[in-house]
Amino acid sequence: MTAKYEVHGSVAVITLDNPPINGLGYATRVGITDSLQKANADAAVKSIVLTGAGKAFSGGADIKEFGTPKALAEPNLLSVILAVENSSKPVVAAVHSVCMGGGLELALGCHYRIAAPGCNVALPEVKLGLIPGAGGTQRLPRALGVEPALNMIVSGEPVKSELLAQIPGQKLFDKMAASAESLAQEALAFAQAVSDTRPLPLVRNLPCKHPGGDAYFQFARNMVKGMAKNFPAPVKCVDAVEAATKKKFDEGMLFEREIFINLMWTPESKALRHIFAAERAASKIPDVLEDTPKREIKAIAVIGAGTMGGGIAMNFLNAGIPVKMLEMKQEALDKGLATIRKNYEAQVKKGKLKQDKYEQRMSLLSTTLSYDELKDADMVIEAVFEELGVKEKVFKELDRVMKPGAILASNTSTLDVNKIAAFTKRPQDVVGMHFFSPANVMKLLEVIRGEKTAKDVLATVMAISKKIRKTAVVSGVCDGFIGNRMIEQYGRQGGFLLDEGCTPAQVDKAMEKFGMAMGPFRMGDLAGNDIGWAIRKRRYQEKPDMKYSKTADLLCEKGRFGQKTGAGWYDYVPGKRDAIPNAEVVKMIEDHRASLGITPRKISDEEIVQRLVYALVNEAAHILEEGIASKASDIDMVYLMGYGFPIYRGGPMNYADQVGLFNVVQSMKRFAQNPLDDAKFWQPAPLLARLAAEGKTFN
Ligand code: NAI
């Protein structure tokens, strides 16, 4: 049963009971309408309380039903709300903890509302690229006032019930309960007190006006447009709320419905809903059951206090987990410690971190030069130089000193985690944790599953990544894992485009217009062009027939490694990140082009975007087929969280799905005809070819 029905004296109590947040799934909706009927048919019942069991009144739609026919099956939420409004006996919503989305819309349909303090109230639909679709945009402005309602609807952010109750003239809450504990009793008393009141008050009958009228809405629209650039939903929120002030209630409802349905079909909303599901799916590993027991992680050790080690340590300190950092020399420890301090102090200065919190975090950090002092750590993360020999020494030491059952993780970005595991006598405890730089900022964490990594180690690492607020995605072992393996093909296309006629700025601009946080050349300058150079040198040995543009090598030969050397594809002024095009670099590209006998051609932005994005997609299809990634949505999460792929496009795989895989393959066939490109690479990966032929999608 997902809705309980009880009668207390003359009051019927309907309690939503669909954990974890009393989602308004089909069974719950039926439960509500059945209970209402029962209450209305029972002469002993004079009034009704509607509330939620456990940790919520209701969080809204049931995400388990998303995209299934059940989500829309009758009674849908609109019908349920209508049934509540039409109840001949007063219905009192008793809200607490969480009252969001459809949950709030349901409460707004009730005749009265009593709230516990501390309840998070929100209409978060905008975060999925939608507007509320069950009357939220028409009833909330009537109940709360136009301006606060619009703020809530456009931001999607929760506001505490006690704050809302203080808004002058608000009719959202008829009463605030003294506490969450007393809510049930107070709701019963309230329901008894109003049992004979007629006519029953309805939010739909309240007046709705803004004194600023048209000017206010124009102003709101301009503000929202500026902030919500690539997303259509926020401006539509303004339209819908404006309709509440101008149209009759039922017309406003139809207007809301029409906007809602149109938004459902936009690529932006599809992308946001895809990400919502992808984020939840990422933590699920097909062969690791959710109830897999997890190891207890109370203390962390970090080996290496360099760029990555320091950032990694900060993640755990921020989560209140003690960290011990080990280095070879005291100076290195001092330097690492100073960097961590500097980072925190900058946050304090900006007002993002309180002084006492800063001190509390630093007090959780200790340092050592001796491996023997690591024996109490439950998990160690290695972030030393990227050389297998160095990793071997470190992991042999760790194997010697770490307690049995401790998790041994490596932050390696290119080395074989299976080889690293084999340096120990406990390969089942070894796993890769590939953080991205800056490790205390970037959301993405690739969790590298070795051949022998134990399931409970994986489950533990996924759980701890949630604690340190990372989006963790599992990758199998391969060169570059998911993200960097794909970016290599993207970068290679960037090189070909320069050879064929583009400038770095043209390519970057096209990609930034597409929505990437940064084009490939600015990204190279940020990450350091020497990193790609080192990888290419290795590739020239391993894969002599692989085709590369030589421009990036020429750039590196000039020592132009990027921001860190003040010069890369662009010039940089110290202390600033602006990329300033450099005429010499452009000349270098032109000279190289001429030396190859290539006549430059004008290349469209469309071709630039397609070649770079489809290069990601084709490599990703290989990655999926090889089982390196277990689902396409994981690949999307890697690119959204770690590589600045535009949120409103939902990741490369979602984007390709929306373009249509058949069209993607057709473009690849065209690129393969270009003699200056790599025809072999553009053979569609077998999985991609198959899906395209069958008219299917990745996701
Ligand atoms: P880094 O050079 O800034 O720091 C490495 C630190 O390790 C140095 O402080 C060094 O003194 C210390 N170290 C070296 N050998 C040691 C040993 N035997 N015992 C204890 N400490 C030792 O290097 P970075 O950039 O922090 O990279 C570390 C690891 O993280 C590498 O495996 C790298 O591939 C990986 N990584 C780096 C990323 C980056 O953007 N820099 C991104 C993701 C992973």
XYZ file of C-alpha atoms and ligand atoms in Angstrom:
743
model
C 0.000 0.000 0.000
C 1.442 3.359 -0.938
C -1.283 5.422 0.786
C -2.623 4.527 4.232
C -6.143 5.367 5.372
C -7.095 5.776 9.015
C -9.926 7.483 10.831
C -9.276 9.403 14.057
C -12.635 10.412 15.514
C -14.228 12.601 12.843
C -11.036 13.079 10.835
C -9.826 10.744 8.088
C -6.049 10.729 7.686
C -4.559 9.797 4.320
C -0.830 9.133 4.636
C 1.306 8.839 1.528
C 3.682 5.942 2.062
C 5.957 5.409 -0.916
C 9.544 5.602 0.314
C 11.952 7.281 0.041
C 10.088 10.540 -0.686
C 6.472 9.503 -1.249
C 6.740 9.910 -5.006
C 3.342 10.334 -6.653
C 3.482 7.139 -8.672
C 0.456 5.413 -10.088
C -0.308 3.300 -7.011
C 0.009 6.321 -4.715
C -2.301 8.369 -6.903
C -4.895 5.610 -6.878
C -4.431 5.345 -3.110
C -5.253 9.036 -2.692
C -8.370 9.048 -4.865
C -9.692 5.814 -3.324
C -9.138 7.188 0.177
C -10.879 10.447 -0.718
C -13.885 8.536 -1.931
C -13.970 6.475 1.221
C -13.752 9.560 3.426
C -16.460 11.371 1.505
C -18.758 8.347 1.695
C -18.310 7.899 5.451
C -20.874 9.964 7.355
C -18.756 9.816 10.519
C -15.911 11.639 8.757
C -16.178 15.427 8.802
C -12.757 16.444 7.498
C -9.604 14.955 6.000
C -5.865 15.319 6.622
C -3.437 14.492 3.812
C 0.138 13.892 4.916
C 3.269 11.863 4.175
C 5.002 9.086 6.114
C 8.704 9.081 6.882
C 11.071 11.663 5.497
C 8.726 13.699 3.269
C 5.265 14.992 2.607
C 6.018 14.299 -1.050
C 8.972 14.940 -3.350
C 6.754 14.934 -6.438
C 6.770 12.611 -9.423
C 8.004 9.058 -8.877
C 11.313 8.874 -10.726
C 10.980 5.110 -11.039
C 8.061 5.784 -13.398
C 9.820 8.427 -15.495
C 9.180 7.865 -19.171
C 6.879 4.876 -18.586
C 3.145 4.788 -19.431
C 2.411 4.580 -15.686
C 3.603 8.156 -15.223
C 0.638 9.426 -17.237
C -1.945 6.740 -16.435
C -5.239 7.946 -14.936
C -5.695 9.177 -12.380
C -2.862 11.484 -13.359
C -1.758 14.173 -10.969
C -4.126 16.764 -12.447
C -7.085 14.474 -11.831
C -5.942 13.714 -8.289
C -5.709 17.421 -7.514
C -9.144 17.986 -9.010
C -10.527 15.199 -6.822
C -9.016 16.892 -3.757
C -10.487 20.268 -4.732
C -13.887 18.680 -5.325
C -13.993 16.827 -2.020
C -17.154 17.887 -0.227
C -15.299 17.667 3.084
C -12.340 19.933 3.830
C -8.913 18.508 3.003
C -5.987 19.783 5.074
C -2.463 19.143 3.789
C -0.028 18.558 6.658
C 3.369 19.154 5.077
C 6.794 18.490 6.548
C 10.405 17.719 5.589
C 10.077 17.790 1.786
C 7.233 19.282 -0.227
C 8.355 19.605 -3.800
C 7.205 19.524 -7.380
C 3.991 17.539 -7.719
C 3.943 17.275 -3.914
C 3.584 21.034 -3.587
C 1.074 21.133 -6.435
C -0.985 18.545 -4.583
C -0.810 20.550 -1.359
C -1.900 23.658 -3.277
C -5.010 21.788 -4.392
C -6.008 21.141 -0.775
C -8.423 23.483 0.982
C -5.982 24.231 3.805
C -2.295 23.734 4.485
C -0.492 23.416 7.783
C 3.311 23.173 7.698
C 6.010 21.991 10.047
C 9.012 24.292 10.346
C 12.105 23.162 8.419
C 10.134 21.829 5.482
C 11.913 22.303 2.127
C 9.395 23.715 -0.309
C 10.180 23.909 -4.028
C 8.985 23.621 -7.585
C 12.203 22.204 -9.096
C 10.833 21.310 -12.560
C 12.949 24.007 -14.223
C 16.013 21.951 -13.345
C 14.744 19.304 -15.740
C 14.082 21.903 -18.421
C 10.349 21.976 -17.655
C 7.821 24.112 -15.853
C 5.492 22.701 -13.208
C 2.750 20.849 -15.077
C -0.001 20.306 -12.523
C -1.041 23.835 -11.724
C 2.074 24.986 -9.881
C 2.528 28.057 -12.036
C -1.137 29.042 -11.605
C -1.704 28.250 -7.937
C 1.594 29.221 -6.302
C 1.420 32.895 -7.430
C -2.135 33.050 -6.076
C -1.140 31.521 -2.755
C 2.231 33.147 -2.214
C 2.212 36.333 -4.266
C 3.469 36.725 -7.815
C 7.034 37.746 -7.119
C 8.105 35.135 -4.553
C 6.302 32.464 -6.563
C 8.103 33.417 -9.761
C 11.427 33.394 -7.928
C 10.754 29.886 -6.677
C 9.580 28.609 -10.036
C 12.464 30.111 -12.046
C 15.175 29.043 -9.612
C 13.756 25.648 -8.716
C 15.509 26.063 -5.370
C 13.936 25.007 -2.072
C 12.871 27.573 0.534
C 12.119 26.715 4.150
C 8.477 26.710 5.174
C 9.020 29.109 8.074
C 10.485 31.706 5.699
C 7.598 31.390 3.278
C 5.153 31.761 6.155
C 6.631 35.188 6.906
C 5.763 36.612 3.483
C 3.110 39.296 4.094
C -0.343 38.324 2.891
C 0.697 34.788 1.904
C -2.004 32.122 1.776
C 0.307 29.173 1.180
C 0.240 28.093 4.812
C -2.844 28.674 6.912
C -0.902 27.684 9.991
C 2.629 26.800 11.040
C 2.892 23.890 13.453
C 5.076 24.449 16.490
C 7.349 21.582 15.493
C 7.607 18.587 13.180
C 6.715 16.362 16.124
C 3.474 18.191 16.898
C 2.381 18.475 13.240
C 0.133 15.414 13.243
C -1.764 16.481 16.372
C -2.055 20.083 15.258
C -3.297 19.002 11.843
C -6.021 16.883 13.449
C -7.107 19.798 15.631
C -7.054 22.145 12.643
C -9.121 19.730 10.562
C -11.696 19.464 13.339
C -11.879 23.238 13.662
C -12.646 23.765 9.968
C -14.940 20.764 9.552
C -18.073 22.902 9.196
C -16.616 25.821 7.281
C -18.363 26.355 3.955
C -17.755 27.302 1.205
C -14.402 25.536 1.151
C -11.560 27.858 0.195
C -9.743 27.068 -3.038
C -6.434 28.570 -4.141
C -7.802 28.821 -7.683
C -10.294 31.451 -6.461
C -7.681 33.763 -4.965
C -6.870 36.969 -6.833
C -3.560 37.169 -8.699
C -2.019 40.502 -9.685
C 1.347 42.185 -9.681
C 1.276 45.964 -9.134
C 4.115 46.346 -11.673
C 1.978 44.680 -14.331
C 3.511 44.294 -17.791
C 6.658 46.193 -16.865
C 7.402 43.728 -14.082
C 7.101 40.735 -16.392
C 9.187 42.365 -19.098
C 11.866 43.068 -16.550
C 11.716 39.516 -15.199
C 11.924 38.100 -18.707
C 15.018 40.150 -19.530
C 16.751 39.106 -16.321
C 15.948 35.461 -16.821
C 16.924 35.462 -20.491
C 20.335 36.848 -19.599
C 20.968 34.149 -17.040
C 19.415 31.159 -18.761
C 21.066 31.599 -22.158
C 20.774 28.111 -23.602
C 17.720 26.925 -21.747
C 14.181 27.772 -22.852
C 12.358 26.727 -19.652
C 13.151 29.666 -17.332
C 11.615 32.251 -19.692
C 8.597 29.984 -20.076
C 8.208 30.075 -16.291
C 7.759 33.846 -16.584
C 5.207 33.409 -19.373
C 3.225 30.922 -17.309
C 3.205 33.045 -14.161
C 2.230 36.094 -16.198
C -0.699 34.069 -17.542
C -1.764 33.435 -13.945
C -2.169 37.207 -13.547
C -4.002 37.738 -16.831
C -6.032 34.677 -17.680
C -8.941 32.977 -15.966
C -7.714 30.077 -13.838
C -8.788 27.284 -16.196
C -7.336 29.076 -19.220
C -4.098 29.549 -17.310
C -4.047 25.826 -16.592
C -4.382 25.015 -20.285
C -1.631 27.510 -21.091
C 0.649 25.881 -18.496
C -0.121 22.444 -19.906
C 0.720 23.519 -23.431
C 4.067 24.996 -22.390
C 4.843 21.918 -20.310
C 4.212 19.534 -23.195
C 6.190 21.638 -25.655
C 9.144 21.772 -23.275
C 9.046 17.990 -22.837
C 10.079 17.703 -26.479
C 12.935 20.212 -26.447
C 16.465 18.800 -26.738
C 17.423 20.831 -23.656
C 14.842 19.199 -21.419
C 15.643 15.789 -22.860
C 19.312 16.451 -22.080
C 18.585 17.526 -18.499
C 16.324 14.554 -17.853
C 18.939 12.289 -19.392
C 21.579 13.725 -17.050
C 19.261 13.347 -14.052
C 18.920 9.643 -14.818
C 22.569 9.238 -15.900
C 23.816 10.652 -12.624
C 21.826 8.108 -10.656
C 22.779 5.295 -13.021
C 26.511 6.068 -12.811
C 26.755 4.796 -9.250
C 25.166 1.482 -10.237
C 27.615 -1.147 -11.472
C 25.923 -3.989 -13.365
C 27.538 -6.882 -11.494
C 27.974 -5.196 -8.114
C 24.757 -5.441 -6.138
C 23.598 -2.354 -4.275
C 23.640 -4.161 -0.947
C 27.296 -5.206 -1.363
C 28.877 -4.651 2.071
C 31.204 -1.675 2.155
C 34.517 -1.358 3.939
C 34.724 1.247 6.650
C 36.750 4.314 5.663
C 37.605 6.497 8.625
C 41.110 7.661 7.752
C 42.903 8.329 4.472
C 46.529 8.425 3.438
C 47.777 10.276 0.358
C 51.175 9.551 -1.171
C 52.690 12.580 -2.903
C 51.874 16.169 -1.954
C 52.140 17.612 -5.462
C 49.492 19.153 -7.692
C 47.123 16.213 -7.431
C 47.971 14.898 -3.952
C 47.142 18.226 -2.320
C 43.827 18.597 -4.152
C 42.868 14.997 -3.392
C 43.627 15.506 0.303
C 41.408 18.614 0.381
C 38.398 16.613 -0.820
C 38.563 14.364 2.211
C 39.336 17.178 4.664
C 36.270 19.020 3.346
C 34.207 15.934 4.136
C 35.604 15.751 7.666
C 37.800 12.694 7.036
C 41.344 12.793 8.462
C 44.208 12.625 5.950
C 47.873 11.774 6.386
C 50.145 12.869 3.526
C 53.446 11.181 2.805
C 56.373 12.549 0.799
C 60.009 11.645 0.309
C 61.379 14.928 1.600
C 60.292 17.447 4.233
C 60.550 20.305 1.708
C 58.005 18.626 -0.544
C 55.641 18.188 2.398
C 56.063 21.828 3.385
C 55.382 22.954 -0.144
C 52.294 20.760 -0.446
C 50.984 21.945 2.891
C 51.540 25.592 1.942
C 49.549 25.111 -1.268
C 46.623 23.581 0.615
C 46.731 26.479 3.097
C 46.835 28.996 0.271
C 43.809 27.395 -1.393
C 41.778 27.457 1.808
C 42.882 30.989 2.639
C 41.697 32.180 -0.762
C 38.302 30.637 0.022
C 38.235 32.371 3.414
C 39.100 35.681 1.773
C 36.286 35.296 -0.720
C 33.918 34.547 2.141
C 33.295 31.014 0.871
C 34.772 29.370 3.950
C 34.556 30.396 7.605
C 37.821 30.776 9.520
C 36.853 28.146 12.113
C 35.917 25.655 9.381
C 39.295 26.266 7.763
C 41.086 25.578 11.026
C 38.949 22.526 11.634
C 39.895 21.148 8.216
C 43.589 21.814 8.659
C 43.484 20.083 12.035
C 42.442 16.884 10.248
C 45.605 16.964 8.124
C 48.886 15.430 9.229
C 52.109 14.625 7.382
C 54.835 12.033 7.504
C 57.994 10.846 5.790
C 57.611 7.286 6.996
C 55.452 4.554 5.497
C 55.212 2.889 8.891
C 52.983 5.715 10.033
C 50.321 4.830 7.480
C 49.237 1.627 9.131
C 46.040 3.108 10.568
C 44.686 4.378 7.255
C 41.702 2.520 5.769
C 42.457 3.752 2.281
C 45.523 5.180 0.595
C 45.599 7.167 -2.642
C 48.871 7.355 -4.494
C 49.661 10.499 -6.523
C 53.417 10.319 -7.173
C 55.284 10.804 -10.468
C 53.748 9.090 -13.464
C 56.439 6.404 -13.875
C 55.787 2.723 -13.476
C 59.100 2.226 -11.613
C 58.164 4.853 -9.038
C 54.677 3.394 -8.648
C 56.237 -0.052 -8.152
C 58.368 1.159 -5.253
C 55.424 2.911 -3.646
C 52.995 -0.006 -3.973
C 55.526 -2.498 -2.608
C 55.931 -0.257 0.428
C 52.167 0.081 0.780
C 51.773 -3.682 0.559
C 54.271 -4.002 3.396
C 52.709 -1.483 5.779
C 48.990 -1.116 5.115
C 46.611 -3.052 7.336
C 44.766 -6.007 5.813
C 41.643 -4.880 3.979
C 42.906 -1.346 3.351
C 42.084 -0.034 -0.114
C 45.117 0.845 -2.234
C 44.215 3.380 -4.918
C 46.310 4.978 -7.636
C 45.607 8.318 -9.295
C 47.537 7.278 -12.383
C 46.233 8.865 -15.573
C 47.946 6.613 -18.121
C 49.479 3.550 -16.470
C 48.048 0.040 -16.355
C 46.223 -0.459 -13.064
C 46.552 -4.253 -13.438
C 50.339 -3.922 -13.502
C 50.239 -1.655 -10.465
C 48.011 -4.178 -8.671
C 50.494 -6.929 -9.493
C 53.203 -5.116 -7.510
C 51.280 -6.137 -4.398
C 50.205 -9.445 -2.923
C 46.652 -8.076 -2.674
C 45.570 -7.067 -6.169
C 41.925 -7.430 -5.082
C 42.380 -4.334 -2.902
C 43.887 -2.200 -5.676
C 41.797 0.224 -7.702
C 42.344 3.354 -9.800
C 40.924 6.670 -8.645
C 41.521 9.080 -11.484
C 40.847 12.582 -10.219
C 40.881 15.556 -12.564
C 42.863 18.716 -12.047
C 42.246 20.786 -9.936
C 41.249 17.764 -7.876
C 39.497 19.785 -5.174
C 37.284 21.485 -7.768
C 36.535 19.092 -10.625
C 33.419 16.975 -10.089
C 34.532 13.959 -12.094
C 36.217 10.870 -10.726
C 36.985 7.916 -12.979
C 37.102 4.776 -10.887
C 39.348 2.286 -12.630
C 38.349 -1.289 -12.122
C 41.289 -3.650 -12.391
C 40.927 -7.271 -13.478
C 41.138 -8.356 -9.859
C 39.547 -5.410 -8.061
C 37.130 -6.824 -5.464
C 33.467 -5.894 -5.705
C 33.332 -4.532 -2.188
C 36.320 -2.317 -2.976
C 34.416 -0.850 -5.911
C 31.264 -0.421 -3.858
C 33.261 1.312 -1.127
C 35.008 3.655 -3.547
C 31.683 4.583 -5.160
C 30.219 5.318 -1.736
C 33.172 7.389 -0.577
C 33.126 9.410 -3.798
C 29.582 10.433 -2.975
C 30.817 11.575 0.425
C 33.448 13.781 -1.178
C 30.804 14.993 -3.652
C 32.303 13.603 -6.824
C 30.465 12.116 -9.748
C 32.154 8.743 -9.999
C 32.094 6.728 -13.208
C 33.569 3.246 -13.486
C 36.038 2.596 -16.300
C 37.832 -0.587 -17.247
C 41.578 -0.608 -17.770
C 42.747 0.812 -21.101
C 45.096 3.513 -22.281
C 43.548 6.855 -21.269
C 40.513 5.228 -19.637
C 37.229 6.694 -20.879
C 37.862 10.428 -20.936
C 41.426 10.783 -22.153
C 41.159 7.946 -24.637
C 38.344 9.838 -26.349
C 40.006 13.245 -26.071
C 43.019 11.932 -27.967
C 40.874 11.425 -31.078
C 39.272 14.814 -30.585
C 42.698 16.436 -30.376
C 43.881 14.555 -33.457
C 40.980 15.986 -35.453
C 41.879 19.442 -34.147
C 45.361 18.969 -35.617
C 44.032 17.902 -39.023
C 41.785 20.965 -39.106
C 44.820 23.214 -38.653
C 46.627 21.428 -41.490
C 43.614 21.824 -43.753
C 43.078 25.535 -43.247
C 41.802 26.513 -39.782
C 43.429 28.677 -37.152
C 43.317 27.543 -33.504
C 41.034 30.479 -32.715
C 38.579 29.484 -35.443
C 38.336 25.926 -34.145
C 38.010 27.066 -30.534
C 35.349 29.608 -31.403
C 33.270 27.036 -33.279
C 33.454 24.601 -30.372
C 32.679 27.281 -27.822
C 29.696 28.353 -29.884
C 28.578 24.724 -29.823
C 28.761 25.083 -26.044
C 32.071 23.558 -24.942
C 33.485 25.385 -21.937
C 36.713 25.700 -23.937
C 37.821 24.820 -27.448
C 40.519 22.143 -27.882
C 43.448 24.527 -28.229
C 42.603 26.643 -25.214
C 42.113 23.398 -23.340
C 45.550 22.198 -24.480
C 47.087 25.415 -23.220
C 45.380 24.963 -19.864
C 46.336 21.303 -19.395
C 49.853 21.746 -20.801
C 50.709 20.890 -24.395
C 53.723 18.891 -23.182
C 51.375 16.194 -21.849
C 49.950 15.481 -25.302
C 53.461 15.691 -26.752
C 54.713 12.976 -24.407
C 51.757 10.775 -25.321
C 52.332 11.301 -29.059
C 56.011 10.413 -28.766
C 54.911 7.148 -27.210
C 52.323 6.608 -29.956
C 54.899 7.195 -32.728
C 56.696 4.114 -31.338
C 53.645 1.971 -30.547
C 51.471 2.831 -33.547
C 53.724 4.008 -36.353
C 50.875 3.991 -38.935
C 48.606 6.217 -36.917
C 48.250 9.571 -38.634
C 49.000 12.778 -36.715
C 49.306 16.455 -37.549
C 52.786 17.637 -36.638
C 51.787 21.192 -35.725
C 51.422 20.466 -32.017
C 54.916 18.967 -31.941
C 56.330 22.050 -33.675
C 54.605 24.216 -31.080
C 56.125 22.206 -28.237
C 59.577 22.345 -29.828
C 59.290 26.112 -29.358
C 58.662 25.518 -25.654
C 55.102 26.835 -25.970
C 53.560 24.458 -23.407
C 50.581 26.687 -22.622
C 49.494 28.848 -19.707
C 52.239 27.567 -17.435
C 54.934 28.896 -19.810
C 52.918 32.022 -20.653
C 52.651 30.865 -24.265
C 51.042 28.017 -26.143
C 48.610 28.119 -29.028
C 47.913 31.587 -27.644
C 49.799 34.158 -25.587
C 48.953 34.809 -21.958
C 49.479 37.790 -19.700
C 50.619 36.793 -16.185
C 47.720 36.469 -13.773
C 45.123 36.384 -16.545
C 43.571 33.500 -18.429
C 42.608 35.363 -21.611
C 43.899 33.620 -24.727
C 45.486 36.131 -27.080
C 46.011 34.879 -30.647
C 49.669 34.884 -31.690
C 50.671 35.755 -35.251
C 53.816 33.633 -35.115
C 51.839 30.528 -34.242
C 49.474 31.181 -37.128
C 52.504 31.674 -39.401
C 54.021 28.430 -38.099
C 50.832 26.579 -39.017
C 50.736 28.195 -42.473
C 54.384 27.379 -43.150
C 53.876 23.798 -42.091
C 50.791 23.560 -44.285
C 52.758 24.939 -47.235
C 55.599 22.488 -46.620
C 53.063 19.666 -46.997
C 51.832 21.202 -50.234
C 48.324 21.710 -48.865
C 46.163 24.507 -50.262
C 44.080 25.789 -47.353
C 40.308 25.614 -47.710
C 37.550 27.412 -45.882
C 36.102 25.050 -43.304
C 32.650 25.654 -41.867
C 31.883 25.735 -38.154
C 29.494 22.887 -38.785
C 32.272 20.674 -40.142
C 34.556 21.600 -37.233
C 31.917 20.660 -34.663
C 30.946 17.452 -36.422
C 34.495 16.212 -36.846
C 35.475 16.914 -33.270
C 32.289 15.651 -31.630
C 31.880 12.584 -33.845
C 35.515 11.680 -33.160
C 34.507 11.486 -29.502
C 31.422 9.486 -30.384
C 33.185 6.928 -32.562
C 35.890 6.258 -29.999
C 33.211 6.072 -27.309
C 31.387 3.411 -29.313
C 34.578 1.294 -29.281
C 34.886 1.911 -25.536
C 31.317 0.740 -24.984
C 31.715 -2.324 -27.150
C 34.921 -3.317 -25.365
C 33.111 -3.033 -22.039
C 35.478 -0.316 -20.783
C 32.338 1.693 -20.019
C 29.258 -0.274 -19.015
C 26.725 2.217 -20.389
C 26.576 5.134 -22.786
C 25.248 7.440 -20.087
C 28.468 6.917 -18.091
C 30.413 8.305 -21.031
C 28.108 11.303 -21.104
C 28.728 11.920 -17.413
C 32.504 11.809 -17.964
C 32.266 14.481 -20.648
C 29.737 16.652 -18.820
C 31.531 16.595 -15.478
C 35.152 16.451 -16.589
C 35.525 17.969 -20.049
C 33.156 20.921 -20.196
C 30.674 19.357 -22.626
C 27.547 21.561 -22.695
C 24.912 20.442 -20.193
C 22.077 21.375 -22.547
C 23.367 18.838 -25.058
C 23.415 16.051 -22.482
C 26.854 14.633 -23.347
C 28.323 13.344 -26.616
C 26.295 10.124 -26.720
C 23.003 11.858 -25.978
C 23.889 14.454 -28.596
C 24.623 11.776 -31.197
C 21.346 10.051 -30.316
C 19.493 13.288 -30.914
C 21.237 13.962 -34.222
C 20.378 10.378 -35.145
C 23.065 7.700 -35.397
C 22.271 7.146 -39.060
C 23.157 10.788 -39.766
C 26.287 10.534 -37.650
C 27.472 7.527 -39.643
C 26.735 9.270 -42.945
C 28.936 12.191 -41.891
C 31.720 9.819 -40.869
C 31.633 8.218 -44.294
C 32.064 11.664 -45.801
C 35.002 12.490 -43.547
C 36.652 9.219 -44.542
C 36.789 10.527 -48.124
C 38.988 13.455 -47.069
C 42.567 12.506 -48.050
C 43.995 14.742 -45.324
C 41.962 13.029 -42.607
C 42.297 9.490 -41.213
C 40.029 7.233 -43.272
C 40.700 4.240 -41.032
C 39.563 6.046 -37.915
C 36.321 7.116 -39.579
C 35.201 3.530 -40.144
C 32.204 3.575 -37.801
C 32.799 1.422 -34.735
C 30.866 -1.854 -35.168
C 28.448 -1.002 -32.367
C 27.720 2.390 -33.878
C 27.236 0.928 -37.347
C 24.872 -1.697 -35.942
C 22.766 0.762 -33.937
C 22.597 3.146 -36.891
C 21.468 0.370 -39.229
C 18.795 -0.745 -36.767
C 17.579 2.814 -36.190
C 18.495 2.561 -32.506
C 20.239 4.879 -30.047
C 23.107 4.544 -27.538
C 21.028 5.510 -24.523
P 53.463 16.354 -9.208
O 54.796 16.249 -9.816
O 52.846 17.678 -9.008
O 53.483 15.650 -7.793
C 54.047 14.398 -7.546
C 54.541 14.394 -6.111
O 54.922 13.085 -5.761
C 55.771 15.266 -5.894
O 55.503 16.172 -4.834
C 56.864 14.288 -5.527
O 57.779 14.802 -4.567
C 56.076 13.138 -4.973
N 56.745 11.853 -5.090
C 57.420 11.349 -6.149
N 57.874 10.114 -5.879
C 57.487 9.824 -4.624
C 57.664 8.699 -3.767
N 58.348 7.631 -4.167
N 57.129 8.741 -2.546
C 56.452 9.832 -2.123
N 56.267 10.923 -2.892
C 56.767 10.923 -4.121
O 52.516 15.417 -10.072
P 50.942 15.437 -10.222
O 50.575 16.281 -11.343
O 50.369 15.691 -8.897
O 50.648 13.941 -10.659
C 50.639 12.878 -9.741
C 49.901 11.698 -10.328
O 48.598 12.108 -10.671
C 50.491 11.126 -11.600
O 50.311 9.748 -11.596
C 49.672 11.777 -12.688
O 49.637 11.027 -13.866
C 48.322 11.805 -12.028
N 47.386 12.780 -12.544
C 47.774 14.058 -12.813
C 46.857 14.975 -13.312
C 47.279 16.377 -13.573
O 46.506 17.090 -14.248
N 48.395 16.845 -13.097
C 45.460 14.591 -13.557
C 45.146 13.247 -13.174
C 46.090 12.393 -12.708
